[in-house]
Amino acid sequence: MFTVLLQFILSGITVGAIYALVGLGFNIIYNATSIINLAQGEFVVMGGLIMWFFSQSLQLPFFTSIILTILLVGLIGLMMERLTINPLKNADLLLMIMITVAVSIVLRGILMFKFGKDPYSYPPFTEGEPIVILGAVIQQQVLWVLGITLTCIGLIFLFFNKTMLGKAMSACAVNPTAAKLVGINVSRMIMLSFILSAILGAIGGIAITPISLMEYDKGPSLAVKGFCAAIMGGLGNGMGAVVGGFIIGILESLTAGYIHSGFKDAVALVILLGILFFKPAGLFGSKATLSVRKF
Amino acid sequence: MLDIRDINVFYGGIHAVKGLSINIQEKKIVSVIGANGAGKSTLLKAIMNLVPVKFGEIYFQGKRIDKLSTQEIVKNGISLVPEGRMLFTHLTVKDNLLLGAYNYYKKITKSELEKRIDKVYELFPILKERQKQISGTLSGGQQQMLAIGRALMTDPKLLILDEPSMGLAPLVVKEIFKVVKYLNEQGMTILMVEQNARAALKLSDYGFVLEVGEVVTWGRSEELLADEKITKAYLGG
Ligand SMILES: Nc1ncnc2c1ncn2[C@@H]1O[C@H](COP(=O)(O)OP(=O)(O)OP(=O)(O)O)[C@@H](O)[C@H]1O
Ligand SMILES: [Mg+2]
């Protein structure tokens, strides 16, 4: 009884980790630009599929494949910003968000063209017996997912709170004019925010694919859940998104386990609506942050 | 030092600055006065290329700057304290100052950076006391001091201030003007826009009067203060 519950929670935490990364990615771009990047889920998908391509199709060594995947997805993030966001600098925010939707559709098209509609997977990072804790079985890859996610989250927080580059990036978000006036290259910071988000997504995708498989059209559902995580934590609040991601992952898994797996995907949307109705600033946001939010 | 030649700025169809020319000499304090909406802030934004100059040219120390990015203009030695202060309200006082020197991180040593911060703290001791406070929670006067301090961190030759006295108590204004005067005595050139026109003119060497995007009069501050038409129109009699 308890073991089953624990098992559900564990698998919830695992997907939750990916939602957390997507949510964090949303926030990084949102904080730099006020844009909601709805192509965020495609970064995760590309992480998994491109990793498959390098490691399985081309048979490159494991580490080389990871590095190449991260670089390539980072480059795609950069190109997305330079080709679609940067040229439209002063356009309406809603238009920019629609453009990210367009980018996600184009990326999905390219992925389907290259990879087809089949799910892909590759072996876990380490071979070996699953670990059993209190009767619940934990695959080694789950530990990889959690370890990598928590490390990434830690690094992102150090970056924004302890490094001058990170503070400069947050300054662009708070007041782009003032950032320019102290000599910060705001356009380069926005580019950096897309690269960072893309890389975070890619890392999530690389880590989760051995567990949950990856196919070309998983992006939108990941984006929706990451978005819910971000809203739940209070848009712009990085730690909030992380907590939100884990909560959504766990609730989803419990719903699938105890009610019906068909309801799983509705969980995030119900939470989203609930938050928007009752606590629009998010669990950790204040009214003040809501008032400066641009939409 | 700063030579603005016949510049024009548009916001869509609005012609906000119309063929305006101003020449600012080194080591002077120059004030720009004018009614609300005269185009004072727009002029300052144009100097920093925060709004594009459509026609006309701006030279700084002989070098054309109107096509440079804001970042490049700052590097050339001009710093603007913007209207409304525009602090990085989520960061501490010290972080705001550190970001002020963003252009210099790779160029100067840590001790030079600290020295520069100490200089700001000398000008505004309250900032040192409050260095760990989140800047958004400072009082209006302290915020203005921090905005000036942050602008000084770029080590400007020309410091531009947009309405530094806005919304502040007379005593605080006095303190801020004293610092401006001091900076000028140390060799910094100052360009200042002020609603508080009498006080600004008293402080400055020259004044320019703007009306709907054009310079209508300019001259030595004493002359402007003595001019009855100007005192009536802008200095409240
Ligand atoms: N972003 C903008 N878009 C459109 N019009 C603008 C914009 N900014 C300023 N204007 C217009 O340009 C003109 C000059 O504005 P500006 O802010 O330069 O005036 P100002 O002299 O600084 O006024 P104040 O004393 O109130 O600060 C005004 O008519 C204003 O409405
Ligand atoms: Mg103004």
Coordinates of C-alpha atoms and ligand atoms in Angstrom, one line a residue:
Chain A
M1 CA 0.0 0.0 0.0
F2 CA 2.6 2.5 1.1
T3 CA 5.1 1.1 -1.3
V4 CA 2.7 1.7 -4.2
L5 CA 2.2 5.3 -3.1
L6 CA 5.9 5.7 -2.8
Q7 CA 6.4 4.3 -6.3
F8 CA 3.8 6.8 -7.7
I9 CA 5.5 9.7 -5.9
L10 CA 8.9 8.7 -7.2
S11 CA 7.7 8.5 -10.8
G12 CA 6.0 11.8 -10.3
I13 CA 9.2 13.4 -9.0
T14 CA 11.0 12.1 -12.1
V15 CA 8.7 13.7 -14.7
G16 CA 8.3 16.6 -12.3
A17 CA 12.0 17.3 -12.6
I18 CA 11.6 17.8 -16.4
Y19 CA 8.6 20.1 -15.8
A20 CA 10.8 22.0 -13.4
L21 CA 13.5 22.5 -16.0
V22 CA 11.0 23.6 -18.6
G23 CA 9.4 26.0 -16.1
L24 CA 12.8 27.4 -15.2
G25 CA 13.5 27.8 -18.9
F26 CA 10.2 29.8 -19.3
N27 CA 11.2 32.0 -16.4
I28 CA 14.7 32.8 -17.7
I29 CA 13.3 34.0 -21.0
Y30 CA 10.3 35.7 -19.4
N31 CA 12.6 37.5 -17.0
A32 CA 14.8 38.8 -19.8
T33 CA 12.1 39.7 -22.2
S34 CA 8.6 39.3 -20.8
I35 CA 8.0 36.8 -23.6
I36 CA 6.5 33.4 -22.9
N37 CA 8.4 31.1 -25.1
L38 CA 6.0 28.4 -26.1
A39 CA 8.7 26.6 -28.1
Q40 CA 10.3 25.6 -24.7
G41 CA 9.0 22.0 -25.0
E42 CA 10.7 21.5 -28.3
F43 CA 14.0 22.2 -26.7
V44 CA 13.4 19.1 -24.5
V45 CA 12.3 17.0 -27.4
M46 CA 15.3 18.1 -29.5
G47 CA 17.6 17.2 -26.5
G48 CA 16.3 13.6 -26.6
L49 CA 16.1 13.1 -30.3
I50 CA 19.4 14.7 -31.2
M51 CA 21.1 12.8 -28.4
W52 CA 19.6 9.6 -30.0
F53 CA 20.9 10.7 -33.4
F54 CA 24.5 11.3 -32.2
S55 CA 24.7 8.3 -29.8
Q56 CA 22.7 5.7 -31.6
S57 CA 22.6 6.6 -35.2
L58 CA 26.1 8.0 -35.5
Q59 CA 27.4 5.8 -32.7
L60 CA 29.5 8.6 -31.2
P61 CA 30.8 8.2 -27.7
F62 CA 28.4 9.0 -24.9
F63 CA 30.0 12.2 -23.6
T64 CA 30.7 13.5 -27.1
S65 CA 27.1 13.0 -27.9
I66 CA 25.9 14.9 -24.9
I67 CA 28.2 17.8 -25.6
L68 CA 27.3 18.0 -29.2
T69 CA 23.6 17.8 -28.4
I70 CA 23.8 20.6 -25.9
L71 CA 25.8 22.7 -28.3
L72 CA 23.4 22.1 -31.2
V73 CA 20.2 22.8 -29.2
G74 CA 21.9 25.9 -27.7
L75 CA 22.7 27.0 -31.2
I76 CA 19.1 26.4 -32.2
G77 CA 18.0 28.6 -29.3
L78 CA 20.4 31.3 -30.4
M79 CA 19.2 31.1 -34.0
M80 CA 15.6 31.3 -32.8
E81 CA 16.3 34.5 -31.0
R82 CA 18.4 36.1 -33.7
L83 CA 16.1 35.1 -36.5
T84 CA 12.7 35.7 -35.0
I85 CA 12.8 37.7 -31.7
N86 CA 15.7 40.1 -32.3
P87 CA 14.5 41.5 -35.7
L88 CA 11.2 42.3 -34.2
K89 CA 12.6 44.1 -31.1
N90 CA 9.8 46.5 -30.4
A91 CA 6.9 44.4 -31.6
D92 CA 3.8 43.8 -29.4
L93 CA 4.4 41.2 -26.7
L94 CA 1.4 39.0 -27.8
L95 CA 2.8 39.0 -31.3
M96 CA 6.1 37.8 -30.0
I97 CA 4.5 35.0 -28.1
M98 CA 2.6 34.0 -31.3
I99 CA 5.9 33.9 -33.0
T100 CA 7.3 31.4 -30.5
V101 CA 4.2 29.2 -31.3
A102 CA 5.1 29.5 -34.9
V103 CA 8.7 28.5 -34.2
S104 CA 7.5 25.5 -32.2
I105 CA 5.4 24.4 -35.1
V106 CA 8.3 24.8 -37.6
L107 CA 10.6 22.9 -35.2
R108 CA 8.1 20.1 -34.8
G109 CA 7.8 19.9 -38.6
I110 CA 11.5 19.6 -39.0
L111 CA 11.7 17.0 -36.3
M112 CA 8.9 14.9 -37.9
F113 CA 10.7 15.2 -41.2
K114 CA 14.0 14.0 -39.8
F115 CA 12.8 11.5 -37.2
G116 CA 9.3 10.4 -38.2
K117 CA 6.5 9.8 -35.7
D118 CA 8.1 6.9 -33.8
P119 CA 9.2 7.2 -30.2
Y120 CA 12.9 7.0 -29.6
S121 CA 15.0 5.9 -26.7
Y122 CA 18.6 4.9 -25.8
P123 CA 20.1 2.9 -23.0
P124 CA 20.3 4.5 -19.5
F125 CA 23.5 6.4 -18.6
T126 CA 24.6 3.6 -16.3
E127 CA 23.8 -0.1 -16.5
G128 CA 22.9 -1.9 -13.3
E129 CA 20.2 -3.2 -11.0
P130 CA 17.5 -0.8 -9.8
I131 CA 17.8 0.3 -6.2
V132 CA 15.0 -0.7 -3.8
I133 CA 14.0 1.7 -1.1
L134 CA 11.2 0.7 1.3
G135 CA 10.0 -1.7 -1.3
A136 CA 9.9 1.0 -4.1
V137 CA 12.0 0.3 -7.1
I138 CA 14.2 3.2 -8.4
Q139 CA 15.9 2.8 -11.7
Q140 CA 19.4 4.2 -11.8
Q141 CA 18.4 6.6 -14.6
V142 CA 15.9 8.2 -12.2
L143 CA 18.8 9.1 -10.0
W144 CA 20.5 10.6 -13.0
V145 CA 17.5 12.7 -13.9
L146 CA 17.2 14.0 -10.3
G147 CA 20.9 14.6 -9.9
I148 CA 21.3 16.4 -13.2
T149 CA 18.1 18.5 -12.6
L150 CA 19.1 19.6 -9.2
T151 CA 22.6 20.4 -10.3
C152 CA 21.3 22.5 -13.2
I153 CA 18.9 24.3 -10.9
G154 CA 21.7 25.0 -8.4
L155 CA 23.9 26.4 -11.1
I156 CA 21.2 28.6 -12.5
F157 CA 20.6 30.0 -9.1
L158 CA 24.2 30.7 -8.5
F159 CA 24.4 32.3 -11.9
F160 CA 21.6 34.7 -11.3
N161 CA 22.3 35.5 -7.7
K162 CA 26.1 35.4 -7.4
T163 CA 27.6 36.3 -10.8
M164 CA 27.7 39.8 -12.3
L165 CA 26.6 38.4 -15.7
G166 CA 23.5 36.9 -14.1
K167 CA 22.7 40.1 -12.2
A168 CA 23.1 42.0 -15.4
M169 CA 20.7 39.7 -17.1
S170 CA 18.1 40.2 -14.4
A171 CA 18.7 43.9 -14.6
C172 CA 17.7 43.9 -18.3
A173 CA 14.5 42.3 -17.3
V174 CA 13.7 44.9 -14.6
N175 CA 14.7 47.9 -16.6
P176 CA 16.1 47.5 -20.1
T177 CA 16.6 51.3 -20.5
A178 CA 18.6 51.5 -17.3
A179 CA 20.6 48.4 -18.3
K180 CA 21.6 50.1 -21.6
L181 CA 22.6 53.2 -19.6
V182 CA 25.1 51.3 -17.5
G183 CA 26.5 49.8 -20.7
I184 CA 24.9 46.4 -20.7
N185 CA 24.3 45.0 -24.2
V186 CA 20.7 44.2 -23.7
S187 CA 20.2 42.4 -27.0
R188 CA 23.1 40.1 -26.2
M189 CA 21.6 39.3 -22.8
I190 CA 18.3 38.4 -24.5
M191 CA 20.2 36.1 -26.8
L192 CA 21.9 34.5 -23.8
S193 CA 18.6 33.9 -22.1
F194 CA 17.4 31.9 -25.1
I195 CA 20.6 29.9 -25.2
L196 CA 20.4 29.1 -21.5
S197 CA 16.8 28.0 -21.7
A198 CA 17.5 25.9 -24.8
I199 CA 20.3 24.2 -23.0
L200 CA 18.3 23.6 -19.9
G201 CA 15.6 22.0 -22.0
A202 CA 18.1 19.9 -23.9
I203 CA 19.6 18.6 -20.7
G204 CA 16.2 17.6 -19.4
G205 CA 15.4 15.8 -22.7
I206 CA 18.8 14.0 -22.7
A207 CA 18.2 12.7 -19.2
I208 CA 14.6 11.7 -19.4
T209 CA 14.5 9.9 -22.8
P210 CA 15.9 6.6 -21.5
I211 CA 13.0 6.5 -19.1
S212 CA 10.0 7.9 -20.9
L213 CA 10.9 7.8 -24.6
M214 CA 10.8 10.8 -26.8
E215 CA 8.8 11.6 -29.9
Y216 CA 8.6 14.6 -32.2
D217 CA 5.3 15.9 -30.9
K218 CA 5.9 15.8 -27.1
G219 CA 6.8 19.5 -27.0
P220 CA 3.4 21.2 -26.6
S221 CA 2.4 19.0 -23.6
L222 CA 5.7 19.6 -22.0
A223 CA 5.3 23.3 -22.6
V224 CA 1.9 23.4 -21.1
K225 CA 3.1 21.6 -18.0
G226 CA 6.2 23.7 -17.6
F227 CA 4.1 26.8 -18.1
C228 CA 1.7 25.6 -15.3
A229 CA 4.8 25.0 -13.1
A230 CA 5.9 28.6 -13.8
I231 CA 2.5 30.1 -13.2
M232 CA 2.1 28.0 -10.1
G233 CA 5.4 29.2 -8.7
G234 CA 4.6 32.8 -9.7
L235 CA 5.8 33.8 -13.2
G236 CA 9.4 35.0 -13.0
N237 CA 10.1 33.2 -9.8
G238 CA 12.7 30.5 -10.6
M239 CA 12.5 28.5 -7.4
G240 CA 8.7 28.7 -7.5
A241 CA 8.7 27.1 -11.0
V242 CA 10.9 24.3 -9.7
V243 CA 8.6 23.6 -6.8
G244 CA 5.6 23.9 -9.1
G245 CA 7.2 21.4 -11.6
F246 CA 7.6 18.8 -8.9
I247 CA 4.1 19.3 -7.5
I248 CA 2.5 18.9 -10.9
G249 CA 4.6 15.8 -11.7
I250 CA 3.6 14.1 -8.4
L251 CA -0.1 15.0 -8.7
E252 CA -0.1 13.8 -12.2
S253 CA 1.4 10.5 -11.2
L254 CA -1.0 10.0 -8.3
T255 CA -4.0 10.8 -10.6
A256 CA -2.8 8.3 -13.1
G257 CA -2.2 5.7 -10.4
Y258 CA -5.3 6.1 -8.3
I259 CA -7.9 7.5 -10.6
H260 CA -7.2 6.9 -14.3
S261 CA -4.3 7.6 -16.5
G262 CA -6.6 9.3 -18.9
F263 CA -7.0 12.2 -16.5
K264 CA -3.3 12.6 -16.1
D265 CA -2.9 15.4 -18.6
A266 CA -5.9 17.3 -17.2
V267 CA -4.2 17.7 -13.8
A268 CA -1.9 20.5 -14.9
L269 CA -4.7 22.4 -16.6
V270 CA -7.0 22.1 -13.5
I271 CA -4.1 23.4 -11.4
L272 CA -3.5 26.2 -13.9
L273 CA -7.1 27.4 -13.8
G274 CA -7.2 27.0 -10.0
I275 CA -4.1 29.2 -9.6
L276 CA -5.3 31.8 -12.1
F277 CA -8.7 32.0 -10.3
F278 CA -7.6 31.9 -6.7
K279 CA -4.0 33.0 -6.5
P280 CA -3.0 34.7 -9.8
A281 CA 0.4 35.8 -8.4
G282 CA 1.3 32.1 -7.9
L283 CA 2.0 30.2 -4.7
F284 CA 5.1 32.3 -4.0
G285 CA 4.4 35.5 -5.8
S286 CA 3.2 38.7 -4.2
K287 CA 0.6 41.1 -5.4
A288 CA 3.4 43.5 -6.2
T289 CA 5.0 41.3 -8.7
L290 CA 1.6 40.8 -10.4
S291 CA 1.2 44.5 -10.9
V292 CA 4.4 44.9 -12.8
R293 CA 3.7 41.8 -14.9
K294 CA 3.0 42.9 -18.5
F295 CA 0.1 40.6 -19.0
Chain B
M1 CA 32.8 69.0 -25.7
L2 CA 29.3 68.0 -26.7
D3 CA 28.1 69.5 -30.0
I4 CA 24.5 68.9 -30.9
R5 CA 23.9 70.1 -34.5
D6 CA 20.4 70.6 -35.8
I7 CA 18.9 67.3 -34.5
N8 CA 15.4 66.1 -35.1
V9 CA 13.6 63.3 -33.2
F10 CA 10.2 61.8 -34.0
Y11 CA 7.8 59.6 -32.1
G12 CA 5.8 58.2 -35.0
G13 CA 4.2 61.3 -36.3
I14 CA 5.1 63.6 -33.4
H15 CA 8.1 65.9 -34.1
A16 CA 9.4 66.0 -30.5
V17 CA 12.8 67.7 -31.2
K18 CA 12.9 70.1 -34.1
G19 CA 16.3 71.2 -35.5
L20 CA 17.8 71.7 -32.1
S21 CA 21.5 72.8 -31.7
I22 CA 23.3 73.1 -28.4
N23 CA 27.0 73.3 -27.7
I24 CA 28.3 72.4 -24.3
Q25 CA 31.8 73.4 -23.2
E26 CA 34.0 71.3 -21.1
K27 CA 33.9 71.8 -17.3
K28 CA 30.7 73.8 -17.4
I29 CA 27.3 73.2 -15.8
V30 CA 24.6 73.7 -18.4
S31 CA 20.9 73.7 -17.6
V32 CA 18.0 73.0 -20.0
I33 CA 14.7 74.4 -18.8
G34 CA 11.2 74.4 -20.4
A35 CA 7.6 73.5 -19.8
N36 CA 6.3 69.9 -19.6
G37 CA 6.4 68.2 -22.9
A38 CA 8.9 70.7 -24.3
G39 CA 11.2 67.8 -25.4
K40 CA 13.8 68.0 -22.6
S41 CA 13.9 64.3 -21.8
T42 CA 13.7 63.5 -25.5
L43 CA 16.8 65.6 -26.1
L44 CA 18.7 63.7 -23.4
K45 CA 17.5 60.3 -24.7
A46 CA 18.7 61.3 -28.2
I47 CA 22.1 62.1 -26.8
M48 CA 22.3 58.5 -25.4
N49 CA 20.7 57.0 -28.5
L50 CA 17.8 55.7 -26.5
V51 CA 15.6 57.3 -29.2
P52 CA 17.0 57.6 -32.7
V53 CA 18.2 60.9 -34.1
K54 CA 16.5 61.1 -37.5
F55 CA 18.3 64.1 -38.9
G56 CA 21.3 66.0 -37.5
E57 CA 24.5 65.1 -35.8
I58 CA 25.9 64.8 -32.3
Y59 CA 29.6 65.1 -31.7
F60 CA 31.4 64.3 -28.4
Q61 CA 35.0 65.4 -28.0
G62 CA 35.1 65.7 -31.8
K63 CA 33.8 62.2 -32.4
R64 CA 30.4 61.6 -34.0
I65 CA 28.3 59.6 -31.6
D66 CA 24.7 59.8 -32.9
K67 CA 25.0 56.4 -34.7
L68 CA 26.7 54.6 -31.8
S69 CA 24.8 52.2 -29.6
T70 CA 24.0 53.4 -26.1
Q71 CA 26.6 51.0 -24.7
E72 CA 29.3 52.6 -26.9
I73 CA 28.2 56.1 -26.0
V74 CA 28.5 55.2 -22.3
K75 CA 32.0 53.9 -23.0
N76 CA 32.9 57.2 -24.6
G77 CA 32.3 58.9 -21.3
I78 CA 28.7 60.1 -21.2
S79 CA 26.4 59.0 -18.4
L80 CA 22.7 59.7 -18.0
V81 CA 20.8 59.7 -14.7
P82 CA 17.3 59.1 -16.2
E83 CA 14.0 60.7 -15.3
G84 CA 12.4 58.6 -12.6
R85 CA 15.8 57.1 -11.5
M86 CA 15.2 53.7 -13.1
L87 CA 17.1 51.7 -10.4
F88 CA 17.4 47.9 -10.6
T89 CA 14.9 47.8 -7.8
H90 CA 15.3 44.1 -7.1
L91 CA 19.0 44.4 -6.4
T92 CA 20.9 45.8 -3.4
V93 CA 22.4 49.3 -3.3
K94 CA 25.8 47.8 -3.8
D95 CA 24.8 45.6 -6.7
N96 CA 23.3 48.6 -8.4
L97 CA 26.6 50.4 -8.1
L98 CA 28.5 47.3 -9.3
L99 CA 26.3 47.0 -12.3
G100 CA 27.0 50.7 -13.0
A101 CA 30.6 49.7 -13.7
Y102 CA 29.5 46.8 -16.0
N103 CA 31.5 48.1 -18.9
Y104 CA 34.7 47.9 -16.7
Y105 CA 34.6 44.5 -15.2
K106 CA 37.2 43.0 -17.5
K107 CA 39.2 46.2 -17.6
I108 CA 39.8 47.2 -14.0
T109 CA 41.0 45.4 -10.9
K110 CA 38.8 44.6 -8.0
S111 CA 40.5 47.2 -5.8
E112 CA 40.0 49.9 -8.4
L113 CA 36.3 48.9 -8.5
E114 CA 36.1 49.1 -4.8
K115 CA 37.8 52.5 -4.9
R116 CA 35.2 53.8 -7.3
I117 CA 32.4 52.6 -5.0
D118 CA 34.1 54.2 -2.1
K119 CA 34.1 57.5 -4.0
V120 CA 30.4 57.2 -4.4
Y121 CA 30.0 56.4 -0.7
E122 CA 32.0 59.5 0.1
L123 CA 29.6 61.6 -1.9
F124 CA 26.6 59.9 -0.4
P125 CA 27.5 58.3 3.0
I126 CA 23.9 57.1 3.4
L127 CA 24.4 54.7 0.5
K128 CA 27.2 53.0 2.4
E129 CA 25.0 52.5 5.4
R130 CA 22.4 51.0 3.2
Q131 CA 24.6 49.1 0.9
K132 CA 22.9 45.7 1.6
Q133 CA 19.3 47.1 1.3
I134 CA 17.2 46.3 -1.7
S135 CA 17.2 49.5 -3.7
G136 CA 13.5 49.5 -4.3
T137 CA 12.9 50.0 -0.6
L138 CA 15.0 53.2 -0.4
S139 CA 13.4 56.6 0.1
G140 CA 13.0 58.9 -2.9
G141 CA 16.0 60.9 -2.0
Q142 CA 18.2 57.9 -1.4
Q143 CA 17.1 56.4 -4.7
Q144 CA 18.1 59.6 -6.5
M145 CA 21.5 59.5 -4.8
L146 CA 21.9 55.9 -5.8
A147 CA 20.9 56.7 -9.4
I148 CA 23.5 59.4 -9.5
G149 CA 26.0 57.1 -7.9
R150 CA 25.3 54.3 -10.4
A151 CA 25.8 56.8 -13.2
L152 CA 29.1 57.9 -11.7
M153 CA 30.3 54.3 -11.7
T154 CA 30.7 54.5 -15.5
D155 CA 33.4 57.2 -14.8
P156 CA 31.8 59.8 -17.1
K157 CA 33.4 63.0 -18.4
L158 CA 29.9 64.3 -19.1
L159 CA 27.2 63.6 -16.5
I160 CA 23.6 64.2 -17.6
L161 CA 20.8 64.5 -15.1
D162 CA 17.1 64.5 -16.0
E163 CA 15.1 66.2 -13.3
P164 CA 17.2 65.1 -10.3
S165 CA 15.1 67.2 -7.9
M166 CA 11.7 65.7 -8.9
G167 CA 9.6 64.8 -5.9
L168 CA 12.2 65.5 -3.3
A169 CA 12.2 67.7 -0.2
P170 CA 14.2 71.0 -0.5
L171 CA 16.8 69.8 1.9
V172 CA 17.6 66.7 -0.1
V173 CA 17.6 68.8 -3.3
K174 CA 20.2 71.0 -1.7
E175 CA 22.4 68.1 -0.9
I176 CA 22.2 66.7 -4.3
F177 CA 22.9 70.0 -6.0
K178 CA 25.9 70.4 -3.7
V179 CA 27.3 67.1 -5.0
V180 CA 26.7 68.2 -8.6
K181 CA 28.6 71.4 -7.9
Y182 CA 31.4 69.4 -6.3
L183 CA 31.6 67.0 -9.2
N184 CA 31.9 69.9 -11.5
E185 CA 34.7 71.5 -9.4
Q186 CA 36.5 68.1 -9.8
G187 CA 36.4 68.7 -13.6
M188 CA 33.2 66.9 -14.6
T189 CA 31.0 68.6 -17.2
I190 CA 27.3 68.6 -16.3
L191 CA 24.1 68.8 -18.4
M192 CA 21.0 69.1 -16.3
V193 CA 17.3 69.3 -17.0
E194 CA 15.3 70.8 -14.2
Q195 CA 11.7 71.9 -13.4
N196 CA 13.3 73.7 -10.5
A197 CA 14.5 76.2 -13.0
R198 CA 15.7 79.0 -10.6
A199 CA 17.8 76.7 -8.5
A200 CA 19.2 75.0 -11.6
L201 CA 20.2 78.3 -13.2
K202 CA 21.8 79.5 -10.0
L203 CA 23.9 76.4 -10.1
S204 CA 24.8 76.5 -13.7
D205 CA 27.0 78.5 -16.1
Y206 CA 24.7 78.5 -19.1
G207 CA 21.0 77.8 -19.6
F208 CA 19.0 76.8 -22.6
V209 CA 15.2 77.4 -22.8
L210 CA 13.2 74.8 -24.8
E211 CA 9.8 75.3 -26.2
V212 CA 8.0 72.6 -28.2
G213 CA 11.2 71.0 -29.3
E214 CA 13.2 74.1 -30.1
V215 CA 15.7 76.3 -28.3
V216 CA 14.0 79.7 -27.9
T217 CA 16.6 81.4 -25.8
W218 CA 19.9 80.6 -24.3
G219 CA 22.6 82.5 -22.5
R220 CA 24.7 82.9 -19.3
S221 CA 22.6 81.9 -16.3
E222 CA 22.8 85.3 -14.7
E223 CA 21.4 86.9 -17.9
L224 CA 18.5 84.4 -18.0
L225 CA 17.8 85.0 -14.3
A226 CA 17.8 88.7 -14.9
D227 CA 15.6 88.5 -18.0
E228 CA 12.1 89.5 -17.0
K229 CA 10.4 87.6 -19.8
I230 CA 12.1 84.4 -18.7
T231 CA 11.5 84.8 -15.0
K232 CA 7.8 85.4 -15.8
A233 CA 7.4 82.4 -18.0
Y234 CA 9.6 79.8 -16.3
L235 CA 10.5 81.0 -12.9
G236 CA 7.1 81.9 -11.6
G237 CA 7.6 85.7 -11.7
Ligands
LIG1 N1 7.5 57.3 -26.1 C1 6.8 58.3 -26.6 N2 5.9 58.1 -27.6 C2 5.2 59.2 -28.1 N3 5.4 60.4 -27.8 C3 6.3 60.7 -26.8 C4 7.1 59.7 -26.2 N4 7.9 60.2 -25.3 C5 7.6 61.6 -25.3 N5 6.7 61.9 -26.2 C6 6.2 63.2 -26.6 O1 7.2 64.0 -26.9 C7 7.1 65.3 -26.4 C8 8.3 65.7 -25.5 O2 8.3 64.8 -24.4 P1 9.5 64.9 -23.3 O3 9.3 63.7 -22.4 O4 10.8 65.0 -24.0 O5 9.2 66.2 -22.6 P2 9.8 66.8 -21.3 O6 10.2 68.2 -21.7 O7 10.9 66.0 -20.8 O8 8.6 66.9 -20.3 P3 8.6 66.8 -18.7 O9 9.0 68.1 -18.2 O10 7.1 66.5 -18.4 O11 9.5 65.7 -18.3 C9 5.8 65.3 -25.6 O12 4.8 65.9 -26.5 C10 5.5 63.9 -25.4 O13 4.1 63.6 -25.3
MG2 MG 11.1 64.9 -19.0

